[in-house]
Short mmCIF file of N, CA and C in Angstrom, two decimals:
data_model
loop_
_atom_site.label_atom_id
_atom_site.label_comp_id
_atom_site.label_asym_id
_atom_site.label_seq_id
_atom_site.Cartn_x
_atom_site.Cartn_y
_atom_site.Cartn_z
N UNK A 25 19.21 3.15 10.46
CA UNK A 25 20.51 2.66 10.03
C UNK A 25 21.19 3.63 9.08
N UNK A 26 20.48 4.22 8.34
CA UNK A 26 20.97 4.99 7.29
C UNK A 26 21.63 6.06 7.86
N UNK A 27 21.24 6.90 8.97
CA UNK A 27 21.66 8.08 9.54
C UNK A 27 22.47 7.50 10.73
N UNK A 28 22.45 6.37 11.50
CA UNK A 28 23.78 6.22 12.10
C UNK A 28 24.48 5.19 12.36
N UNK A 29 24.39 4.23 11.01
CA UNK A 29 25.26 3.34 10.05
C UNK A 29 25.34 2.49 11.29
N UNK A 30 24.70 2.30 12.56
CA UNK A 30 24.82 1.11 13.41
C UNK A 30 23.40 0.00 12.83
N UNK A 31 24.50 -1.17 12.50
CA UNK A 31 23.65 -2.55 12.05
C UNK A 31 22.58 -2.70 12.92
N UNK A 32 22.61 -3.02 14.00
CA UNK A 32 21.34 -3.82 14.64
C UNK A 32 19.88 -2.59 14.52
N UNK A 33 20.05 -1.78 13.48
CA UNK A 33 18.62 -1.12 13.02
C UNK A 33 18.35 -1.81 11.84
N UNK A 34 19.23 -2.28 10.94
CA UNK A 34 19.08 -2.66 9.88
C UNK A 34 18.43 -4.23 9.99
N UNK A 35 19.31 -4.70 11.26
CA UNK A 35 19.18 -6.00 10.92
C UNK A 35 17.85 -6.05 11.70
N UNK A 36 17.09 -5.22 12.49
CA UNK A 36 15.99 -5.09 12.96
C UNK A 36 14.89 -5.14 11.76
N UNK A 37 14.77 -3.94 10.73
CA UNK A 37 14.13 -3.99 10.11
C UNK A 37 14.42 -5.21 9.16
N UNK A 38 15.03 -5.65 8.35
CA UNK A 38 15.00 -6.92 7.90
C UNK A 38 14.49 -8.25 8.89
N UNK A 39 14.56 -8.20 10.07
CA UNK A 39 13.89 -8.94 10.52
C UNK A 39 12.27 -9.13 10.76
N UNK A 40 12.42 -7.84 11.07
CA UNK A 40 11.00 -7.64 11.14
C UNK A 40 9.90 -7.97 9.55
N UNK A 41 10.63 -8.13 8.89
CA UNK A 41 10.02 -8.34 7.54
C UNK A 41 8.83 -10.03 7.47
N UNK A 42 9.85 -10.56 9.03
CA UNK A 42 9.05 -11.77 8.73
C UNK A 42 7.66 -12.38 8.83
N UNK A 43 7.09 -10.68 9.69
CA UNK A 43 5.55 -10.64 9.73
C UNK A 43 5.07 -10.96 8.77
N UNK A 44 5.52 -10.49 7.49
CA UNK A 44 5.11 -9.85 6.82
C UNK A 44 4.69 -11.29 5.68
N UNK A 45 5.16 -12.45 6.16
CA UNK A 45 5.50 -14.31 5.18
C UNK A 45 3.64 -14.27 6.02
N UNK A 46 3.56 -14.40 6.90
CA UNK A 46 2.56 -14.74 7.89
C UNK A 46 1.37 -13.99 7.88
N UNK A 47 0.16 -15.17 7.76
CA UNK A 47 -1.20 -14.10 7.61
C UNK A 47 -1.39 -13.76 9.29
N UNK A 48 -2.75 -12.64 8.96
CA UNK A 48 -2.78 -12.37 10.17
C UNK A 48 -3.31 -12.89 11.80
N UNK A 49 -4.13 -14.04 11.09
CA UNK A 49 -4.22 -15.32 12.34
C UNK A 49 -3.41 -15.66 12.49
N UNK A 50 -2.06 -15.88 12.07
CA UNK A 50 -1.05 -16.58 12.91
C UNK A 50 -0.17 -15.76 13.48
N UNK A 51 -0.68 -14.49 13.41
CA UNK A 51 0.79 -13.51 14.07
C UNK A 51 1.38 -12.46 13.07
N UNK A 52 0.71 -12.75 11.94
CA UNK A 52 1.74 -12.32 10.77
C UNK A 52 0.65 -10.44 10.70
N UNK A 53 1.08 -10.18 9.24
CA UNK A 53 0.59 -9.41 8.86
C UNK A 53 -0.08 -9.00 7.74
N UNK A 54 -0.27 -10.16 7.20
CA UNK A 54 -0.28 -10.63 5.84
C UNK A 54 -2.00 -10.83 5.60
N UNK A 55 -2.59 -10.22 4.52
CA UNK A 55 -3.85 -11.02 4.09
C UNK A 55 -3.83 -10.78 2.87
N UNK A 56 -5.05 -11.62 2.25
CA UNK A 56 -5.24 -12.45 0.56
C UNK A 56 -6.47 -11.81 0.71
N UNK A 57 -6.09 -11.20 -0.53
CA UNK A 57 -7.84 -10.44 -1.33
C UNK A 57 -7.91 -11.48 -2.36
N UNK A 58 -9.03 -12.30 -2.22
CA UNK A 58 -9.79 -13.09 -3.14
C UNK A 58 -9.12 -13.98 -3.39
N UNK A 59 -8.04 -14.54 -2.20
CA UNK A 59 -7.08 -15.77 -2.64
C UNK A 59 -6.24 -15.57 -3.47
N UNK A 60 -5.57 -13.91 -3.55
CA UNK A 60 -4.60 -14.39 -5.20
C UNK A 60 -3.71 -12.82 -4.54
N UNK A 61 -4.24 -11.62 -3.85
CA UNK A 61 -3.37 -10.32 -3.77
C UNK A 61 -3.03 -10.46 -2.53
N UNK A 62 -1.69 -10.52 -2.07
CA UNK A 62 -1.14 -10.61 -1.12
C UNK A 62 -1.61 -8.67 -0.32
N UNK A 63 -1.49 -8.42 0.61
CA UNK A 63 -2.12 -7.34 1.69
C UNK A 63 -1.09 -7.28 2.87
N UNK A 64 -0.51 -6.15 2.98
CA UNK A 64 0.26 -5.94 4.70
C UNK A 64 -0.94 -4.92 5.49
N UNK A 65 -1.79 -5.46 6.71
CA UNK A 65 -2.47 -5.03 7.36
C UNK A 65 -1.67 -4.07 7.67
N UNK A 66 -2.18 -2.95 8.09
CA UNK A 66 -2.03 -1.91 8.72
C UNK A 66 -2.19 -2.14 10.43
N UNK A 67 -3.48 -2.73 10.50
CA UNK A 67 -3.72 -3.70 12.11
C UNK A 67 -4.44 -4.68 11.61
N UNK A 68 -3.83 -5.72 11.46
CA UNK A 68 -4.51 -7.36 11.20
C UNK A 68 -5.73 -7.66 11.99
N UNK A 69 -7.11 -8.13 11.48
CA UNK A 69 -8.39 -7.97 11.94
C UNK A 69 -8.61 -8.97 11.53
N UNK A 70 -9.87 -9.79 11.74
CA UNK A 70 -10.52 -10.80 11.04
C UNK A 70 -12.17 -10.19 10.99
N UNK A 71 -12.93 -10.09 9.93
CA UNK A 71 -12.08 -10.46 8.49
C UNK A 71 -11.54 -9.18 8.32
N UNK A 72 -9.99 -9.41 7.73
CA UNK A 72 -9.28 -8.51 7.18
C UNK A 72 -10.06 -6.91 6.61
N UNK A 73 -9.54 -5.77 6.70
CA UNK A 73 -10.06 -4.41 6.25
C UNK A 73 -9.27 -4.03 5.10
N UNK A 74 -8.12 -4.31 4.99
CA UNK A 74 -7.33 -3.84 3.68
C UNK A 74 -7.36 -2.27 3.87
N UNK A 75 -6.66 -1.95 4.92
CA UNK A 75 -6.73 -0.01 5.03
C UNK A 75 -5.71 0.19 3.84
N UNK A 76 -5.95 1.21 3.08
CA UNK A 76 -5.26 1.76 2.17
C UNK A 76 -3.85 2.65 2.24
N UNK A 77 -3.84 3.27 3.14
CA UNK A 77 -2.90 3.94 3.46
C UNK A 77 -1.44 2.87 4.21
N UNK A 78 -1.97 2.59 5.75
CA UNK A 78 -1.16 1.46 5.70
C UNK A 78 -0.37 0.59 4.86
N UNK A 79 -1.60 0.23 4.09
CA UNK A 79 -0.48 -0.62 2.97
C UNK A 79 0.31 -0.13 2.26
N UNK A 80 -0.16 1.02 1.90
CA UNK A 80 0.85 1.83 1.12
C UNK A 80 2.41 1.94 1.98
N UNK A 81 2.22 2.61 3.13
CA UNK A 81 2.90 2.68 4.08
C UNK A 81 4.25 1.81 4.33
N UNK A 82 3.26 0.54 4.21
CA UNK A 82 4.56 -0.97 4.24
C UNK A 82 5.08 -0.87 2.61
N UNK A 83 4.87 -0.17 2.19
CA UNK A 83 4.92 -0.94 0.88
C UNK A 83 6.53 0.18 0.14
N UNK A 84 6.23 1.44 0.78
CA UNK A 84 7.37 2.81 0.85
C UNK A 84 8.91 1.76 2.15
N UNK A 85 8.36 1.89 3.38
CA UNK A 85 8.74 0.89 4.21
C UNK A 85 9.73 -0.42 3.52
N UNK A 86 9.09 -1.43 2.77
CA UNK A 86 9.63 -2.24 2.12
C UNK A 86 10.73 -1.96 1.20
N UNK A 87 10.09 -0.59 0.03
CA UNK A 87 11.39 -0.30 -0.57
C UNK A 87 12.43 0.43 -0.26
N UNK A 88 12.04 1.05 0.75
CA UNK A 88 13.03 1.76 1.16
C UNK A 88 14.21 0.92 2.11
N UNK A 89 14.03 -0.51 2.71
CA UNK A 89 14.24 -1.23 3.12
C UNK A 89 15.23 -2.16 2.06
N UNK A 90 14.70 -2.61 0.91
CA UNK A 90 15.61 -3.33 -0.05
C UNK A 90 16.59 -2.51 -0.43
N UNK A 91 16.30 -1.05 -0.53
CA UNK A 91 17.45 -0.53 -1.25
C UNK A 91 18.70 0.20 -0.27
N UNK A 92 17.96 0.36 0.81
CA UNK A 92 19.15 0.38 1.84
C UNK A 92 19.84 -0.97 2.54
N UNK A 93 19.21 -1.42 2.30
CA UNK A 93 20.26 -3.39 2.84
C UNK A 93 20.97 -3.52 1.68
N UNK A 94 20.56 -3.36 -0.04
CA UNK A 94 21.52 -3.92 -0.78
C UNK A 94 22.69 -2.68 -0.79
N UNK A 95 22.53 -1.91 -0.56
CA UNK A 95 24.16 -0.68 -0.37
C UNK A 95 24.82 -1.61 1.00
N UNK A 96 24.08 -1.60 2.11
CA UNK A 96 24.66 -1.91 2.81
C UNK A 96 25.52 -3.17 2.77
N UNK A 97 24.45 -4.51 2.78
CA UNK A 97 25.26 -5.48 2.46
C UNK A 97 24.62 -6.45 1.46
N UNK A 98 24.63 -5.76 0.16
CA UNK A 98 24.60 -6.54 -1.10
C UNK A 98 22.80 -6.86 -1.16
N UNK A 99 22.36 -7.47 -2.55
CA UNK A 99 21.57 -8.26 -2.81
C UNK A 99 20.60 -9.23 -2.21
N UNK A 100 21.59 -10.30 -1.59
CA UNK A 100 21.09 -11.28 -1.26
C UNK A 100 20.53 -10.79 0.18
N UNK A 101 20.89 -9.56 0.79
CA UNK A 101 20.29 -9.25 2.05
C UNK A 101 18.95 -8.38 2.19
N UNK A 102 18.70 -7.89 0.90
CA UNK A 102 17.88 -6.94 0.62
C UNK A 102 16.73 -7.84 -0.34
N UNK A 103 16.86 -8.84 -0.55
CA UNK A 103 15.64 -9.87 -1.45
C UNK A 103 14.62 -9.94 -1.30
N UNK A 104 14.36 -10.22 0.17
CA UNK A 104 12.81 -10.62 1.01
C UNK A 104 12.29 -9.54 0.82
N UNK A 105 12.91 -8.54 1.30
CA UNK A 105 12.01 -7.21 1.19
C UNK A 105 11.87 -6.74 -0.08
N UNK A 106 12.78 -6.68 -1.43
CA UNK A 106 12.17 -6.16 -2.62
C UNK A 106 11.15 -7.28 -3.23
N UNK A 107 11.06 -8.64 -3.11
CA UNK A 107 10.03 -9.95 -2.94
C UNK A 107 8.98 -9.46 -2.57
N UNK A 108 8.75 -9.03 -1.49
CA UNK A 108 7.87 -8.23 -0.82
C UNK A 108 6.92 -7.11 -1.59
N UNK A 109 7.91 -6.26 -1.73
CA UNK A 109 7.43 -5.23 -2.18
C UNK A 109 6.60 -5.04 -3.37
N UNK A 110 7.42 -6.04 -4.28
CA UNK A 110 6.80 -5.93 -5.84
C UNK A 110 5.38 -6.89 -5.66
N UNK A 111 5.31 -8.36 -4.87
CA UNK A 111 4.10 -8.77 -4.25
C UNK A 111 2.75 -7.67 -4.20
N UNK A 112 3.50 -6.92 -3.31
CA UNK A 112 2.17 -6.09 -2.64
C UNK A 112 2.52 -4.83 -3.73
N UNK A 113 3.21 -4.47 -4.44
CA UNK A 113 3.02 -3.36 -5.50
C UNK A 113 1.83 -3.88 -6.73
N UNK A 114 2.44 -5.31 -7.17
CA UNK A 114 1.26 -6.09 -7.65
C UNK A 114 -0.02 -5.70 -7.43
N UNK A 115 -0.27 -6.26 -5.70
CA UNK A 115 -1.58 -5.92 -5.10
C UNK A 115 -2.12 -4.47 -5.39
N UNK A 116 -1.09 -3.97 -5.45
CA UNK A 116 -1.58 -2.15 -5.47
C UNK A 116 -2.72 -1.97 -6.40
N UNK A 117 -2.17 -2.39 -7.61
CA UNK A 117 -2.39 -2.34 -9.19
C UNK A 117 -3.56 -2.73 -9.51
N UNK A 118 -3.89 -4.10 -8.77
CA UNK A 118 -5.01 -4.83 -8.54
C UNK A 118 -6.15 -4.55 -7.92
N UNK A 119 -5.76 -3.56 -6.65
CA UNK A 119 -6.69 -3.67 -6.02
C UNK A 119 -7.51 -1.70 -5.89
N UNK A 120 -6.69 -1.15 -6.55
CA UNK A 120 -6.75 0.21 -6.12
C UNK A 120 -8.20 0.68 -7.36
N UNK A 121 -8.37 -0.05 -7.96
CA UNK A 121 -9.92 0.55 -8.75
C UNK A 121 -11.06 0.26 -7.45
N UNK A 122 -10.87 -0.82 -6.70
CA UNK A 122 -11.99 -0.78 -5.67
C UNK A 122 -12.02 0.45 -4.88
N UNK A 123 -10.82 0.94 -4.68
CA UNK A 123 -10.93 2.47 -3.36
C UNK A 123 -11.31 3.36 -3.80
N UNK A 124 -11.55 3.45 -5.30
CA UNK A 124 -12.47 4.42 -6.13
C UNK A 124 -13.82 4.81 -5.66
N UNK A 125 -14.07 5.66 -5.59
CA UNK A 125 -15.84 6.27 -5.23
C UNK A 125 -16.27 6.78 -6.37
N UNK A 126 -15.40 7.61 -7.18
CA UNK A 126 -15.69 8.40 -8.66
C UNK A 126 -16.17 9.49 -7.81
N UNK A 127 -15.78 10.02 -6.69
CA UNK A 127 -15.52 11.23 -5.80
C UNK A 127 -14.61 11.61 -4.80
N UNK A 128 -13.56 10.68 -4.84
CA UNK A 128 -12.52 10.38 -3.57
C UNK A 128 -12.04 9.06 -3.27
N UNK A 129 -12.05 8.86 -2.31
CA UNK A 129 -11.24 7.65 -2.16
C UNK A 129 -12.02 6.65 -0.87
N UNK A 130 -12.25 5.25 -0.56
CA UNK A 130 -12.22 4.78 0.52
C UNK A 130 -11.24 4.77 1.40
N UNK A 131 -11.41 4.23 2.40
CA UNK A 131 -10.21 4.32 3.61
C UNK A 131 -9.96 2.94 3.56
N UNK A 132 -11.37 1.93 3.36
CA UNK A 132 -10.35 0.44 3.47
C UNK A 132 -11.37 -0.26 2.66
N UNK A 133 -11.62 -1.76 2.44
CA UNK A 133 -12.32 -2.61 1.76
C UNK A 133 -13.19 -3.32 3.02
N UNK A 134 -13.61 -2.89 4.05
CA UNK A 134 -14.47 -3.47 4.78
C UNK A 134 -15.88 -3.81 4.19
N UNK A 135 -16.15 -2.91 3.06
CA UNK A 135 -17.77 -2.98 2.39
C UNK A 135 -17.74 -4.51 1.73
N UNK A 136 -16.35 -4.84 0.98
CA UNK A 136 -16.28 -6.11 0.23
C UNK A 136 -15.77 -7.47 1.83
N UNK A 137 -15.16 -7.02 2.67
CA UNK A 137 -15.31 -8.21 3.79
C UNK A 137 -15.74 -8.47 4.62
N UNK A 138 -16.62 -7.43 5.25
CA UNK A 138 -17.50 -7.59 6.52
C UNK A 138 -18.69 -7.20 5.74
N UNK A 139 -18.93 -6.81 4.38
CA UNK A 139 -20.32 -6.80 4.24
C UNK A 139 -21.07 -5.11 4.78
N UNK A 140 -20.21 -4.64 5.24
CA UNK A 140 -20.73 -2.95 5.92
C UNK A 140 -20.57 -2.05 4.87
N UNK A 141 -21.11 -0.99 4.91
CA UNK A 141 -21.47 0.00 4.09
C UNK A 141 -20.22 0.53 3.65
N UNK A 142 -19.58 1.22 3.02
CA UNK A 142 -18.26 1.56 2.48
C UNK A 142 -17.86 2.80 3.80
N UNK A 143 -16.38 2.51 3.87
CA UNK A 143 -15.98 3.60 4.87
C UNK A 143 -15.09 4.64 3.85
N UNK A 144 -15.95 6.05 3.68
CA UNK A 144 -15.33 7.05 2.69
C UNK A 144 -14.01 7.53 3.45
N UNK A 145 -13.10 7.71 2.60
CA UNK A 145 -11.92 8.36 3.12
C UNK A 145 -12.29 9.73 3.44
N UNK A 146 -12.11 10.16 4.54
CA UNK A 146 -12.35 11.70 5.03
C UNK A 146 -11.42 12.44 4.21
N UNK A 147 -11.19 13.93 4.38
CA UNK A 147 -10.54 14.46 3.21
C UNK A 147 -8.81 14.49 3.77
N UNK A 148 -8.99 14.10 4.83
CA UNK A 148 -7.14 14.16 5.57
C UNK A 148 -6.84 12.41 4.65
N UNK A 149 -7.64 12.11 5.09
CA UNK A 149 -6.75 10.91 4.41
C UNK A 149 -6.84 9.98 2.92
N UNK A 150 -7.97 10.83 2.29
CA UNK A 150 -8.05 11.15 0.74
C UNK A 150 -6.49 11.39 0.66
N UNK A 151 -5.92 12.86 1.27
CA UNK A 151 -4.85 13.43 0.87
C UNK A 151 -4.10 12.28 1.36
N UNK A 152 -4.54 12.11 2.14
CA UNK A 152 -2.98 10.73 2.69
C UNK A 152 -2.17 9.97 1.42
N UNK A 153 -3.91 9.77 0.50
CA UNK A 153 -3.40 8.65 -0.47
C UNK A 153 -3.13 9.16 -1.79
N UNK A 154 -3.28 10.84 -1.76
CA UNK A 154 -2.85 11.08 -2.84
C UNK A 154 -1.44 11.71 -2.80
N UNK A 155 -0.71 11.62 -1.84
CA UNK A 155 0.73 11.55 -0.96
C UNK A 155 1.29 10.57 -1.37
N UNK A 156 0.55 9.69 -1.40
CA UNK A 156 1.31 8.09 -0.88
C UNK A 156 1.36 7.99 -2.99
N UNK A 157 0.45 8.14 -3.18
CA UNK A 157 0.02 7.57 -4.58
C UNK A 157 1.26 8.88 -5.37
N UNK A 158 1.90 9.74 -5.02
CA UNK A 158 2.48 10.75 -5.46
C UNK A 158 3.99 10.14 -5.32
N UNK A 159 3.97 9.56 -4.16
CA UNK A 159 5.50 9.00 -3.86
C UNK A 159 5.51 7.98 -5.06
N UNK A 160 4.66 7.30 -5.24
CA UNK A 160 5.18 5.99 -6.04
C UNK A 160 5.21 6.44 -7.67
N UNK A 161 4.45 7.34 -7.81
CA UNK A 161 4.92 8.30 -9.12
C UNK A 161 6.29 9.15 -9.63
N UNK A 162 6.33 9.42 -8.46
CA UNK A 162 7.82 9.86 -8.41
C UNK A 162 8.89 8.92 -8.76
N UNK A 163 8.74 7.49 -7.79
CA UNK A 163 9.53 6.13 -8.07
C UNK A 163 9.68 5.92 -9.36
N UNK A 164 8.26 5.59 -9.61
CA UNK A 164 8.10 4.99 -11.15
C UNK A 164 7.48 5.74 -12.11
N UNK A 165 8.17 6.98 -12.52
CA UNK A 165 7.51 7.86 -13.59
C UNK A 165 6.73 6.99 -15.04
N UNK A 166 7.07 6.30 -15.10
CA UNK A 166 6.62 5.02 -16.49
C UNK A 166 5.69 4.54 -16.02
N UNK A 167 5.03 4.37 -14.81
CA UNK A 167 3.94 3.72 -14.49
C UNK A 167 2.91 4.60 -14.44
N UNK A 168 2.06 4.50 -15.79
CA UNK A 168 1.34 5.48 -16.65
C UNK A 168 -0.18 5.04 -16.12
N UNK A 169 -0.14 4.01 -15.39
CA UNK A 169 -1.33 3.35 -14.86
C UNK A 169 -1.81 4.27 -13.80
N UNK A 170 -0.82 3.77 -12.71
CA UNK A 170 -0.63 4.37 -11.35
C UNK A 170 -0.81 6.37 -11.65
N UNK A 171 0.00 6.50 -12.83
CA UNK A 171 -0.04 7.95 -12.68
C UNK A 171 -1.73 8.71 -13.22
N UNK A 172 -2.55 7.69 -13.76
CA UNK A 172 -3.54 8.23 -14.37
C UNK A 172 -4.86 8.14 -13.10
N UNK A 173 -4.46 6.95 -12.40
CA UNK A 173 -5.14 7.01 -10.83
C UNK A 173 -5.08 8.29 -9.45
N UNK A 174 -3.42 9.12 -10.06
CA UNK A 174 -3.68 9.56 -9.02
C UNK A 174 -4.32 11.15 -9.79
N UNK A 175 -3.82 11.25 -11.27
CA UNK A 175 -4.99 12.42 -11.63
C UNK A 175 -6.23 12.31 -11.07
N UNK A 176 -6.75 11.35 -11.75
CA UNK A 176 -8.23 11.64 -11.22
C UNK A 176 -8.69 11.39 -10.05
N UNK A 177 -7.59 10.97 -8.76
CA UNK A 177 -7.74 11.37 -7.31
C UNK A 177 -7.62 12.62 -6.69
N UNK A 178 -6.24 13.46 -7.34
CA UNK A 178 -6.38 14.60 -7.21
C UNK A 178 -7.61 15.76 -7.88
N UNK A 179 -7.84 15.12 -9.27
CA UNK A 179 -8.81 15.82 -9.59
C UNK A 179 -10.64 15.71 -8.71
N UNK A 180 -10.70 14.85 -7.89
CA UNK A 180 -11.45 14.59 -7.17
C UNK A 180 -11.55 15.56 -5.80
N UNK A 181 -10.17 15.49 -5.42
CA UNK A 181 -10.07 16.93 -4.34
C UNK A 181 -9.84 17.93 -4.68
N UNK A 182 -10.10 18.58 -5.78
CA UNK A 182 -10.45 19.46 -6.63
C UNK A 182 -11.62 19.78 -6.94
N UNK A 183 -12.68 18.86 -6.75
CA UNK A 183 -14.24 18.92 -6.99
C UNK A 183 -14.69 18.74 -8.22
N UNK A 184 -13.84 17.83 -8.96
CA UNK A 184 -14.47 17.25 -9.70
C UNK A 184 -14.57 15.74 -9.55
N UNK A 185 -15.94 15.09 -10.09
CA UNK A 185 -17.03 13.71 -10.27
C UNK A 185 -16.37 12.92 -11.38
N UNK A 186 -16.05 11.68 -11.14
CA UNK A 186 -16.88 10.69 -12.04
C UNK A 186 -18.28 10.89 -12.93
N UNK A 187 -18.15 10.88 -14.25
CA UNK A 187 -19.32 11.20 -14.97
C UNK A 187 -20.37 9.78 -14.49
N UNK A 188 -22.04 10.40 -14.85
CA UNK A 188 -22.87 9.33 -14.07
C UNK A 188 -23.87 9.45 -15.34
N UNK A 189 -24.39 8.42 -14.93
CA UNK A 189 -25.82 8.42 -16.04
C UNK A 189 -26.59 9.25 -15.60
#
């Protein structure tokens, strides 16, 4: 929509947002870490994987979504999706000490829902998330949290450890 100002992209992606109300047994896209962090699957599974990147993904997706509907047509059209967003930015905040290894990064939370051994992020998509984790630094330079996560992610693909006993 942005590059050729015809509505029915816009009103596509705002529609499409409504996966996003809906967990992923019913169609939706939606899952709950521990009953309380809302999650946009990347590919909705049972039990849920929580891929990292993906979410991130929806989550760039989402804002980039609120802030082009409210230029376009105001506020009230752009809601669901910044609703959205700050939801699962929430989740971010919450959930991103688990993708920690204290050497890189996981790829998803399957170790905490199916009980399987942790799936390490390979080093393409380590970088994925220290991309993704770079964009939202950029967004929110004040978010001193987020920015101290992705030091010591980058400093991880750098070759340096988590100190150990």
């Amino acid at each position: 929509f942005h590059h050729t100002g015809k509505a029915m992209y816009l009103d596509a992606a705002l529609n499409a947002t409504k996966a996003f109300h809906y967990l992923a047994k019913d169609g939706g896209v939606q899952a709950v870490f521990m009953e309380t962090f809302k999650w946009f699957e990347e590919y909705p599974t049972s039990p849920p994987t929580f891929v990292l990147n993906g979410f991130m993904s929806s989550l760039v997706g989402l804002f980039d979504l609120a802030h082009v509907a409210t230029e376009a047509r105001g506020k009230a059209a752009a809601r669901d999706a910044d609703a959205l967003f700050k939801d699962g930015f929430k989740s971010l905040h919450a959930l991103l000490p688990l993708y920690d290894t204290g050497s890189g990064s996981v790829y998803d939370l399957r170790h905490f829902t199916a009980k399987q051994a942790p799936n390490i992020a390979r080093a393409e998509y380590h970088v994925t998330h220290l991309n993704q984790l770079a964009t939202f630094c950029s967004l929110f330079p004040e978010d001193k949290e987020l920015s101290k996560v992705y030091t010591r992610w980058l400093s991880y693909h750098n070759g340096h450890r988590a100190k150990h006993n």
